[in-house]
PDB file of C-alpha atoms in Angstrom:
ATOM      1  CA  UNK A   1     -18.318 -22.847  -2.124  1.00  0.00           C
ATOM      2  CA  UNK A   2     -21.836 -23.180  -3.486  1.00  0.00           C
ATOM      3  CA  UNK A   3     -23.320 -23.995  -0.058  1.00  0.00           C
ATOM      4  CA  UNK A   4     -21.581 -21.006   1.614  1.00  0.00           C
ATOM      5  CA  UNK A   5     -22.671 -18.699  -1.218  1.00  0.00           C
ATOM      6  CA  UNK A   6     -26.261 -20.006  -1.045  1.00  0.00           C
ATOM      7  CA  UNK A   7     -26.339 -19.612   2.681  1.00  0.00           C
ATOM      8  CA  UNK A   8     -25.093 -16.011   2.270  1.00  0.00           C
ATOM      9  CA  UNK A   9     -28.003 -15.270  -0.073  1.00  0.00           C
ATOM     10  CA  UNK A  10     -30.471 -16.882   2.333  1.00  0.00           C
ATOM     11  CA  UNK A  11     -29.081 -14.892   5.311  1.00  0.00           C
ATOM     12  CA  UNK A  12     -29.374 -11.700   3.294  1.00  0.00           C
ATOM     13  CA  UNK A  13     -33.003 -12.480   2.403  1.00  0.00           C
ATOM     14  CA  UNK A  14     -33.828 -13.107   6.088  1.00  0.00           C
ATOM     15  CA  UNK A  15     -32.119  -9.933   7.282  1.00  0.00           C
ATOM     16  CA  UNK A  16     -29.195 -11.739   8.967  1.00  0.00           C
ATOM     17  CA  UNK A  17     -26.674  -9.412   7.438  1.00  0.00           C
ATOM     18  CA  UNK A  18     -23.631 -10.309   9.552  1.00  0.00           C
ATOM     19  CA  UNK A  19     -24.309 -13.982   8.876  1.00  0.00           C
ATOM     20  CA  UNK A  20     -24.530 -13.192   5.186  1.00  0.00           C
ATOM     21  CA  UNK A  21     -21.132 -11.545   5.132  1.00  0.00           C
ATOM     22  CA  UNK A  22     -19.580 -14.330   7.249  1.00  0.00           C
ATOM     23  CA  UNK A  23     -20.826 -16.969   4.794  1.00  0.00           C
ATOM     24  CA  UNK A  24     -19.602 -14.958   1.852  1.00  0.00           C
ATOM     25  CA  UNK A  25     -16.166 -14.686   3.479  1.00  0.00           C
ATOM     26  CA  UNK A  26     -16.148 -18.442   4.042  1.00  0.00           C
ATOM     27  CA  UNK A  27     -17.061 -19.047   0.383  1.00  0.00           C
ATOM     28  CA  UNK A  28     -14.104 -16.932  -0.750  1.00  0.00           C
ATOM     29  CA  UNK A  29     -11.731 -18.923   1.503  1.00  0.00           C
ATOM     30  CA  UNK A  30     -13.217 -22.212   0.290  1.00  0.00           C
ATOM     31  CA  UNK A  31     -12.803 -21.267  -3.377  1.00  0.00           C
ATOM     32  CA  UNK A  32      -9.164 -20.322  -2.849  1.00  0.00           C
ATOM     33  CA  UNK A  33      -8.374 -23.539  -1.007  1.00  0.00           C
ATOM     34  CA  UNK A  34     -10.378 -25.618  -3.457  1.00  0.00           C
ATOM     35  CA  UNK A  35      -8.606 -24.237  -6.507  1.00  0.00           C
ATOM     36  CA  UNK A  36      -5.129 -24.570  -5.029  1.00  0.00           C
ATOM     37  CA  UNK A  37      -5.504 -27.905  -3.227  1.00  0.00           C
ATOM     38  CA  UNK A  38      -4.707 -30.088  -6.266  1.00  0.00           C
ATOM     39  CA  UNK A  39      -1.356 -28.394  -6.980  1.00  0.00           C
ATOM     40  CA  UNK A  40      -0.534 -27.378  -3.433  1.00  0.00           C
ATOM     41  CA  UNK A  41      -2.176 -29.700  -0.840  1.00  0.00           C
ATOM     42  CA  UNK A  42      -0.344 -27.712   1.915  1.00  0.00           C
ATOM     43  CA  UNK A  43      -3.008 -25.015   1.361  1.00  0.00           C
ATOM     44  CA  UNK A  44      -5.555 -27.168   3.164  1.00  0.00           C
ATOM     45  CA  UNK A  45      -3.408 -27.022   6.335  1.00  0.00           C
ATOM     46  CA  UNK A  46      -2.745 -23.284   6.130  1.00  0.00           C
ATOM     47  CA  UNK A  47      -4.301 -21.327   8.999  1.00  0.00           C
ATOM     48  CA  UNK A  48      -3.417 -17.854   7.727  1.00  0.00           C
ATOM     49  CA  UNK A  49      -5.758 -16.561   5.095  1.00  0.00           C
ATOM     50  CA  UNK A  50      -3.071 -14.241   3.776  1.00  0.00           C
ATOM     51  CA  UNK A  51      -0.759 -17.253   3.352  1.00  0.00           C
ATOM     52  CA  UNK A  52      -3.568 -19.122   1.641  1.00  0.00           C
ATOM     53  CA  UNK A  53      -4.017 -16.323  -0.902  1.00  0.00           C
ATOM     54  CA  UNK A  54      -0.253 -16.209  -1.467  1.00  0.00           C
ATOM     55  CA  UNK A  55      -0.200 -19.932  -2.140  1.00  0.00           C
ATOM     56  CA  UNK A  56      -3.217 -19.581  -4.469  1.00  0.00           C
ATOM     57  CA  UNK A  57      -1.270 -17.010  -6.520  1.00  0.00           C
ATOM     58  CA  UNK A  58       1.343 -19.652  -7.321  1.00  0.00           C
ATOM     59  CA  UNK A  59      -1.238 -22.276  -8.269  1.00  0.00           C
ATOM     60  CA  UNK A  60      -1.261 -23.562 -11.888  1.00  0.00           C
ATOM     61  CA  UNK A  61      -5.000 -23.048 -12.205  1.00  0.00           C
ATOM     62  CA  UNK A  62      -4.606 -19.337 -11.482  1.00  0.00           C
ATOM     63  CA  UNK A  63      -1.693 -18.607 -13.820  1.00  0.00           C
ATOM     64  CA  UNK A  64      -3.684 -16.614 -16.380  1.00  0.00           C
ATOM     65  CA  UNK A  65      -3.846 -12.831 -15.934  1.00  0.00           C
ATOM     66  CA  UNK A  66      -7.667 -13.009 -15.774  1.00  0.00           C
ATOM     67  CA  UNK A  67      -7.624 -15.619 -12.988  1.00  0.00           C
ATOM     68  CA  UNK A  68      -5.021 -13.635 -11.056  1.00  0.00           C
ATOM     69  CA  UNK A  69      -7.167 -10.500 -11.360  1.00  0.00           C
ATOM     70  CA  UNK A  70     -10.230 -12.400 -10.088  1.00  0.00           C
ATOM     71  CA  UNK A  71      -8.219 -13.759  -7.127  1.00  0.00           C
ATOM     72  CA  UNK A  72      -6.892 -10.260  -6.297  1.00  0.00           C
ATOM     73  CA  UNK A  73     -10.445  -8.856  -6.320  1.00  0.00           C
ATOM     74  CA  UNK A  74     -11.671 -11.673  -4.032  1.00  0.00           C
ATOM     75  CA  UNK A  75      -8.715 -11.018  -1.712  1.00  0.00           C
ATOM     76  CA  UNK A  76      -9.616  -7.378  -1.517  1.00  0.00           C
ATOM     77  CA  UNK A  77     -13.276  -8.191  -0.802  1.00  0.00           C
ATOM     78  CA  UNK A  78     -12.251 -10.702   1.859  1.00  0.00           C
ATOM     79  CA  UNK A  79     -10.247  -7.999   3.662  1.00  0.00           C
ATOM     80  CA  UNK A  80     -13.291  -5.694   3.573  1.00  0.00           C
ATOM     81  CA  UNK A  81     -15.511  -8.445   4.901  1.00  0.00           C
ATOM     82  CA  UNK A  82     -13.133  -8.935   7.859  1.00  0.00           C
ATOM     83  CA  UNK A  83     -14.279  -5.558   9.138  1.00  0.00           C
ATOM     84  CA  UNK A  84     -17.853  -6.764   9.340  1.00  0.00           C
ATOM     85  CA  UNK A  85     -17.018 -10.181  10.738  1.00  0.00           C
ATOM     86  CA  UNK A  86     -14.878  -8.675  13.507  1.00  0.00           C
ATOM     87  CA  UNK A  87     -17.150  -5.617  13.927  1.00  0.00           C
ATOM     88  CA  UNK A  88     -14.442  -2.993  14.141  1.00  0.00           C
ATOM     89  CA  UNK A  89     -16.569   0.183  14.024  1.00  0.00           C
ATOM     90  CA  UNK A  90     -20.141   1.297  14.438  1.00  0.00           C
ATOM     91  CA  UNK A  91     -20.640   1.292  10.667  1.00  0.00           C
ATOM     92  CA  UNK A  92     -19.797  -2.396  10.527  1.00  0.00           C
ATOM     93  CA  UNK A  93     -22.376  -3.106  13.222  1.00  0.00           C
ATOM     94  CA  UNK A  94     -24.982  -2.844  10.453  1.00  0.00           C
ATOM     95  CA  UNK A  95     -27.472  -1.226  12.775  1.00  0.00           C
ATOM     96  CA  UNK A  96     -27.610  -4.284  15.006  1.00  0.00           C
ATOM     97  CA  UNK A  97     -30.504  -4.409  17.372  1.00  0.00           C
ATOM     98  CA  UNK A  98     -30.879  -6.154  20.726  1.00  0.00           C
ATOM     99  CA  UNK A  99     -29.749  -9.737  21.063  1.00  0.00           C
ATOM    100  CA  UNK A 100     -33.205 -11.007  21.907  1.00  0.00           C
ATOM    101  CA  UNK A 101     -34.787 -10.159  18.586  1.00  0.00           C
ATOM    102  CA  UNK A 102     -34.973 -12.016  15.298  1.00  0.00           C
ATOM    103  CA  UNK A 103     -33.193 -10.555  12.245  1.00  0.00           C
ATOM    104  CA  UNK A 104     -35.379  -8.501   9.983  1.00  0.00           C
ATOM    105  CA  UNK A 105     -34.989  -6.496   6.813  1.00  0.00           C
ATOM    106  CA  UNK A 106     -33.336  -3.132   7.359  1.00  0.00           C
ATOM    107  CA  UNK A 107     -33.274  -0.871   4.278  1.00  0.00           C
ATOM    108  CA  UNK A 108     -30.201   1.035   5.468  1.00  0.00           C
ATOM    109  CA  UNK A 109     -28.088  -1.949   6.363  1.00  0.00           C
ATOM    110  CA  UNK A 110     -29.223  -3.974   3.331  1.00  0.00           C
ATOM    111  CA  UNK A 111     -27.679  -1.554   0.877  1.00  0.00           C
ATOM    112  CA  UNK A 112     -24.127  -2.019   2.093  1.00  0.00           C
ATOM    113  CA  UNK A 113     -24.569  -5.799   2.445  1.00  0.00           C
ATOM    114  CA  UNK A 114     -26.169  -6.120  -1.030  1.00  0.00           C
ATOM    115  CA  UNK A 115     -23.183  -4.309  -2.547  1.00  0.00           C
ATOM    116  CA  UNK A 116     -20.719  -6.763  -0.927  1.00  0.00           C
ATOM    117  CA  UNK A 117     -22.920  -9.778  -1.656  1.00  0.00           C
ATOM    118  CA  UNK A 118     -23.247  -8.993  -5.368  1.00  0.00           C
ATOM    119  CA  UNK A 119     -19.530  -8.293  -5.660  1.00  0.00           C
ATOM    120  CA  UNK A 120     -18.760 -11.506  -3.875  1.00  0.00           C
ATOM    121  CA  UNK A 121     -21.119 -13.703  -5.934  1.00  0.00           C
ATOM    122  CA  UNK A 122     -19.797 -12.176  -9.148  1.00  0.00           C
ATOM    123  CA  UNK A 123     -16.248 -12.601  -7.950  1.00  0.00           C
ATOM    124  CA  UNK A 124     -16.783 -16.257  -7.008  1.00  0.00           C
ATOM    125  CA  UNK A 125     -18.421 -16.953 -10.374  1.00  0.00           C
ATOM    126  CA  UNK A 126     -15.747 -15.051 -12.268  1.00  0.00           C
ATOM    127  CA  UNK A 127     -12.886 -16.617 -10.309  1.00  0.00           C
ATOM    128  CA  UNK A 128     -14.137 -20.145 -10.784  1.00  0.00           C
ATOM    129  CA  UNK A 129     -14.884 -19.553 -14.486  1.00  0.00           C
ATOM    130  CA  UNK A 130     -11.463 -17.967 -15.033  1.00  0.00           C
ATOM    131  CA  UNK A 131      -9.572 -20.724 -13.226  1.00  0.00           C
ATOM    132  CA  UNK A 132     -11.419 -23.446 -15.098  1.00  0.00           C
ATOM    133  CA  UNK A 133     -11.652 -21.614 -18.420  1.00  0.00           C
ATOM    134  CA  UNK A 134     -11.242 -24.780 -20.519  1.00  0.00           C
ATOM    135  CA  UNK A 135     -14.214 -26.390 -18.777  1.00  0.00           C
ATOM    136  CA  UNK A 136     -16.151 -23.148 -18.905  1.00  0.00           C
ATOM    137  CA  UNK A 137     -15.836 -23.021 -22.687  1.00  0.00           C
ATOM    138  CA  UNK A 138     -17.087 -26.565 -23.008  1.00  0.00           C
ATOM    139  CA  UNK A 139     -20.387 -26.100 -21.195  1.00  0.00           C
ATOM    140  CA  UNK A 140     -23.566 -25.671 -23.215  1.00  0.00           C
ATOM    141  CA  UNK A 141     -23.760 -22.223 -24.742  1.00  0.00           C
ATOM    142  CA  UNK A 142     -27.048 -21.486 -22.924  1.00  0.00           C
ATOM    143  CA  UNK A 143     -25.533 -22.271 -19.563  1.00  0.00           C
ATOM    144  CA  UNK A 144     -22.437 -20.185 -20.430  1.00  0.00           C
ATOM    145  CA  UNK A 145     -24.731 -17.304 -21.379  1.00  0.00           C
ATOM    146  CA  UNK A 146     -26.511 -17.534 -18.019  1.00  0.00           C
ATOM    147  CA  UNK A 147     -23.147 -17.380 -16.202  1.00  0.00           C
ATOM    148  CA  UNK A 148     -21.951 -14.466 -18.340  1.00  0.00           C
ATOM    149  CA  UNK A 149     -25.182 -12.545 -17.790  1.00  0.00           C
ATOM    150  CA  UNK A 150     -24.450 -12.376 -14.047  1.00  0.00           C
ATOM    151  CA  UNK A 151     -21.064 -10.754 -14.548  1.00  0.00           C
ATOM    152  CA  UNK A 152     -20.105  -7.149 -15.182  1.00  0.00           C
ATOM    153  CA  UNK A 153     -18.864  -6.114 -18.643  1.00  0.00           C
ATOM    154  CA  UNK A 154     -15.107  -6.311 -18.034  1.00  0.00           C
ATOM    155  CA  UNK A 155     -15.491  -9.807 -16.565  1.00  0.00           C
ATOM    156  CA  UNK A 156     -17.513 -11.023 -19.512  1.00  0.00           C
ATOM    157  CA  UNK A 157     -15.046  -9.554 -22.014  1.00  0.00           C
ATOM    158  CA  UNK A 158     -12.034 -11.027 -20.220  1.00  0.00           C
ATOM    159  CA  UNK A 159     -13.536 -14.511 -20.130  1.00  0.00           C
ATOM    160  CA  UNK A 160     -14.262 -14.341 -23.840  1.00  0.00           C
ATOM    161  CA  UNK A 161     -10.719 -13.185 -24.688  1.00  0.00           C
ATOM    162  CA  UNK A 162      -8.627 -15.620 -22.604  1.00  0.00           C
TER     163      UNK A 162
END
């Protein structure tokens, strides 16, 4: 998950926007499979992402309401990222240029990608923290504060009230 998310950030910084969204999508799939694999090893053999999310919903780690909400948000983001990965319309082309050029920063395309990237990174952090809430509470308070500072208000509040 961390390597896919890191690669997404790097692709964004380099202007490889489609690559960024593909890596973010892969990170979401990896998180789902990783969290469910202990309870439901069959999830590792599942080819359908929809089936994978359904299996994750029945996983013991994701039984809290907060964790289920995080998973639902990641599922929604994953479906939106599919549009970019499969390039359905001109908007999802992200102002692609000719095949022979290197990626470069594009202020118009970067806005949409940044929105998805931030939502995805927050969702991955929130989902992992919610699923492993016991471990999250045991980490050093300064590290916990760093994690919480990257989340939006409702996510911070929900992690503190579980």
